Coordinates of C-alpha atoms in Angstrom, one line a residue:
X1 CA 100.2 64.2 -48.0
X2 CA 101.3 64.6 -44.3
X3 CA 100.3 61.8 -41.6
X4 CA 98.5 63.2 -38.6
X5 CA 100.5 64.1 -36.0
X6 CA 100.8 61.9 -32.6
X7 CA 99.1 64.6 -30.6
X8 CA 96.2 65.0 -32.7
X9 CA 95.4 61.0 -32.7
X10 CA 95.7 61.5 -29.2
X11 CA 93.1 63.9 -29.2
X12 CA 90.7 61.8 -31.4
X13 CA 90.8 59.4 -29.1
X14 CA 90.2 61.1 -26.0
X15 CA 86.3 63.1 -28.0
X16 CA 85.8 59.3 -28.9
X17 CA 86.0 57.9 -25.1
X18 CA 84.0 61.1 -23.9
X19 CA 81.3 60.4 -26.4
X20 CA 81.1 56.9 -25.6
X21 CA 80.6 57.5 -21.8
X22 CA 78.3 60.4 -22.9
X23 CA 76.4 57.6 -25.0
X24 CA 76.6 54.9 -22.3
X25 CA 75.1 57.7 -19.6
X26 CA 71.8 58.8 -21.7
X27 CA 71.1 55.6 -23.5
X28 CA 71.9 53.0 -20.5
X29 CA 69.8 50.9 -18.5
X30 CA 66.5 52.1 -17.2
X31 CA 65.7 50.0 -14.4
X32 CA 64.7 47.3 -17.5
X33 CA 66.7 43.7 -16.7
X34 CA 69.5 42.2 -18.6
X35 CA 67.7 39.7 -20.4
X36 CA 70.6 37.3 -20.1
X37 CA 70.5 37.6 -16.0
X38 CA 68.4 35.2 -14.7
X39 CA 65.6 36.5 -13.0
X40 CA 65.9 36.2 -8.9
X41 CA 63.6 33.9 -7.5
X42 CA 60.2 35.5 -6.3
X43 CA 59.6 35.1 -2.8
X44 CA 56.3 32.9 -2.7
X45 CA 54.4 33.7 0.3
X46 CA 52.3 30.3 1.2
X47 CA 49.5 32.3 2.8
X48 CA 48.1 29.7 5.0
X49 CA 44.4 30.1 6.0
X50 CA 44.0 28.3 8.9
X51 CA 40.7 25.6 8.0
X52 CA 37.8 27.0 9.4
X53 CA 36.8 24.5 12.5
X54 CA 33.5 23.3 11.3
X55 CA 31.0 23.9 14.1
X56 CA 30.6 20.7 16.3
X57 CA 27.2 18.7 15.0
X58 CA 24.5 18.6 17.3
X59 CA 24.0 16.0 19.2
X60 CA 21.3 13.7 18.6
X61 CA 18.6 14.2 21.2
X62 CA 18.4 10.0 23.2
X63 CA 16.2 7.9 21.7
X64 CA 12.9 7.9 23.1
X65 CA 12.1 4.8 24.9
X66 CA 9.5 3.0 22.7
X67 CA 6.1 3.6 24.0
X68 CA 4.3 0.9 25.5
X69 CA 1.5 0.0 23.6
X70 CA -1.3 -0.7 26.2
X71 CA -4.1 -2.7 25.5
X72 CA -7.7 -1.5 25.0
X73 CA -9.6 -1.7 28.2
X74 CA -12.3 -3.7 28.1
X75 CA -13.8 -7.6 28.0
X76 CA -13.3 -10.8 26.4
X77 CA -15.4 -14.1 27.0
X78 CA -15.1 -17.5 25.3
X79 CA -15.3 -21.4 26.3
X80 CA -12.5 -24.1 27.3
X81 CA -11.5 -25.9 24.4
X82 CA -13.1 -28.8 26.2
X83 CA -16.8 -26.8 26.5
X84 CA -16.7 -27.2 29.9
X85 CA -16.1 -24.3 31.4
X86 CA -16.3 -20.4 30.5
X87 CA -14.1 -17.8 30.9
X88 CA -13.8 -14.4 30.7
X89 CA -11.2 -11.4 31.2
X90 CA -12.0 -7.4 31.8
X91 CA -8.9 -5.3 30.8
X92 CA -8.1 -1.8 32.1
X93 CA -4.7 0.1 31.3
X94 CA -2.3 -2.9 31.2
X95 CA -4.1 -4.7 34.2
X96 CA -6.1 -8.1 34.0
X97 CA -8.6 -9.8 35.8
X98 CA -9.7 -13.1 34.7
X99 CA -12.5 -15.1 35.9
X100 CA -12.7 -19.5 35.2
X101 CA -16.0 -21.5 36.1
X102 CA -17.7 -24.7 35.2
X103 CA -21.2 -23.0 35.9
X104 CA -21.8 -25.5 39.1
X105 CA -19.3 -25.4 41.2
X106 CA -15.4 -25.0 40.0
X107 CA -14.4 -21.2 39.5
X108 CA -11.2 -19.0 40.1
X109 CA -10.2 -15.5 39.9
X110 CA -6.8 -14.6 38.6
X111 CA -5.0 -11.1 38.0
X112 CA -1.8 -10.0 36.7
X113 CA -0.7 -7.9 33.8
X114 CA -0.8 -7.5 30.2
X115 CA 3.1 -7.5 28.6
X116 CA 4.3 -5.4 25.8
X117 CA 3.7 -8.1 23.4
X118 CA 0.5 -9.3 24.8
X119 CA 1.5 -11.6 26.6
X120 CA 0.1 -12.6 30.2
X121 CA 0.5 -14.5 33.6
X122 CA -2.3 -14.2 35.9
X123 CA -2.1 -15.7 39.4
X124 CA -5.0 -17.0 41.7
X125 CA -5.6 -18.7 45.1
X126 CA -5.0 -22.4 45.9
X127 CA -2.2 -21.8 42.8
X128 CA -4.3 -21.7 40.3
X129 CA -2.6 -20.1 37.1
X130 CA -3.3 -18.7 33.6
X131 CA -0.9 -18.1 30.3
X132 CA -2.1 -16.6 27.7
X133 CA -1.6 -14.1 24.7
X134 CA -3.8 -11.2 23.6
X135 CA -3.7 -10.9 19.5
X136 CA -4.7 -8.1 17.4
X137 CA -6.7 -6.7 20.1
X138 CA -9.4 -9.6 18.9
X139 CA -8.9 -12.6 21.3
X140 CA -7.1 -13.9 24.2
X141 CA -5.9 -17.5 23.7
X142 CA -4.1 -19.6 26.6
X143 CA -4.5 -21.7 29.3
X144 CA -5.7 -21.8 32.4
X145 CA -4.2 -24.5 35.6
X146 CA -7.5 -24.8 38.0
X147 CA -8.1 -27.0 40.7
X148 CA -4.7 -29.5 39.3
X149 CA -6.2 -29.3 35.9
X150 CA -5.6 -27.6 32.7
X151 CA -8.1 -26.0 30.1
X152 CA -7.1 -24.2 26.9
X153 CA -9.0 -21.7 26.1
X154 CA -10.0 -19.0 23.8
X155 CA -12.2 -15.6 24.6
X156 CA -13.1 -13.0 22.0
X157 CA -13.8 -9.5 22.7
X158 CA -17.2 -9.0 24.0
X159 CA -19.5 -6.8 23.7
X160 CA -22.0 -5.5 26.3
X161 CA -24.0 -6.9 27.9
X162 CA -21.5 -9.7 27.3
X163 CA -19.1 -9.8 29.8
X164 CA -17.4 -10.4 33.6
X165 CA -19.9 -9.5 36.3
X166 CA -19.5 -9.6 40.1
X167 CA -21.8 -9.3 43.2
X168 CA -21.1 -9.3 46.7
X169 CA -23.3 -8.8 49.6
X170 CA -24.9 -10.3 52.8
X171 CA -28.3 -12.4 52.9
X172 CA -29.7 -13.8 55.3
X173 CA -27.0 -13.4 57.2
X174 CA -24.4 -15.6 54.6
X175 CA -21.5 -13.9 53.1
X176 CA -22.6 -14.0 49.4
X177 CA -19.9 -13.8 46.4
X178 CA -21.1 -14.4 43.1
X179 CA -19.0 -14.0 39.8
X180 CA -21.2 -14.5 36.2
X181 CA -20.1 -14.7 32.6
X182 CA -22.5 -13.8 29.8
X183 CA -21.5 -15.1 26.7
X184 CA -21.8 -13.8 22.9
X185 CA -25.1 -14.7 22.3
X186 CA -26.3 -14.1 25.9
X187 CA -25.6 -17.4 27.4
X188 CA -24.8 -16.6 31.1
X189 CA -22.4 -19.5 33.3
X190 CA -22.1 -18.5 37.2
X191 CA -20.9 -20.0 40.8
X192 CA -22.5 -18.3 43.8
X193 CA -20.6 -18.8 46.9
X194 CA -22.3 -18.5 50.2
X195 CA -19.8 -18.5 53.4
X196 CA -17.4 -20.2 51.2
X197 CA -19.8 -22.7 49.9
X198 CA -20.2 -22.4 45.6
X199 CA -23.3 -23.4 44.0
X200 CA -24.5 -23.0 40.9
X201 CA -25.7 -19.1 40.8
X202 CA -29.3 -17.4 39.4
X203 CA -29.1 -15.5 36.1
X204 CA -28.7 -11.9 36.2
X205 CA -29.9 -9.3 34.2
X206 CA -27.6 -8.0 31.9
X207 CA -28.6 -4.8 31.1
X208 CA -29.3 -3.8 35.5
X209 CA -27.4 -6.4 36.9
X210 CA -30.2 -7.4 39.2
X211 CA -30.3 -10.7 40.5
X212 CA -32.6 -12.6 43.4
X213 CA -30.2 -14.2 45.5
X214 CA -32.0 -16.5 48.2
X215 CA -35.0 -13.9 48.2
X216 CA -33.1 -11.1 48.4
X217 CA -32.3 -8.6 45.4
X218 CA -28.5 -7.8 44.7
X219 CA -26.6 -6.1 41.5
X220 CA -23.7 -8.0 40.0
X221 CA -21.6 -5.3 38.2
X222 CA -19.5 -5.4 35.5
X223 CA -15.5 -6.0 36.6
X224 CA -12.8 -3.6 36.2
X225 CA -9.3 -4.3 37.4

């Protein structure tokens, strides 16, 4: 049997390349990736949302100042821890005025002011002075420095016609001051002062205020700061 000749091997050869680059043409890679190729890095894209600002809190409105708590207008009578002397006190919208006598001839008026805490310091002539606290809206209890001598005290809340009551006026041609404290149970103590000169004074009425003063009628009202 004859061996092919070197021409036709040559010619085998050459329909075996074309069919290979044929094959390699129609069957090659389609866009797929070469599993052995490592994959290129994806790009990560850090989107960054700036933080929303959070709106700024509202201030708090100030503090309102704490309200003063004024103390109820109205009266308070009691005695000096020594019984000697009464005393009594008419309130009106933080203001005092306060009212010491022995019924014969010792008195004093005082004013001042009632503190947040009810607390007080009332002033009167010849330097007469009184300290003293208002609790619970009850009582008033203190002292009092009159004519160089000191009294503690205590006055309750009164209740009409138990009170501070006042008169002024001219008789018989005298310059008439007269200052009365009626007591809880209607005991009244009183100095009338006539050109300066005190003296025991005259019941009054409670309920009119009337009272005879050397013949001569006058009213004694109640006292409001």
């Amino acid at each position: 049997m004859k061996r092919p000749g070197p021409l036709l091997t040559l010619l085998a050869g050459l329909v075996f390349g074309v069919l290979l680059l044929v094959l390699d043409v129609t069957t090659g890679s389609k866009g797929t990736s070469n599993p052995y190729r490592p994959a290129s890095p994806g790009v990560s894209v850090s989107a960054t949302v700036p933080a929303a600002s959070a709106s700024p809190s509202a201030s708090p409105p100030p503090s309102a100042s704490p309200s003063r708590t004024a103390a109820p207008s109205g009266a308070y009578a009691g005695r000096t821890d020594d019984g000697t002397s009464a005393i009594a006190f008419s309130l009106r919208d933080g203001k005092v005025v306060a009212y010491f006598c022995d019924g014969h001839a010792k008195e004093s008026w005082l004013k001042g002011d009632v503190a947040d805490d009810g607390s007080m310091r009332l002033t009167g002539g010849d330097g007469d002075e009184l300290n003293g606290t208002l609790r619970d809206h009850r009582l008033i209890h203190g002292s009092a420095d009159v004519g160089g001598q000191r009294y503690g005290f205590t006055a309750d809340r009164a209740v009409r016609p138990s009170g501070l009551y006042r008169a002024t006026a001219t008789v018989r041609g005298a310059k008439v001051d007269g200052g009365w404290i009626v007591l809880p149970g209607g005991k009244q103590v009183g100095v009338v002062e006539r050109d300066g000169t005190p003296a025991a004074a005259p019941s009054i009425d409670p309920e009119t205020g009337a009272v005879t003063v050397d013949g001569q009628k006058i009213t004694a009202r109640p006292v409001t700061p």
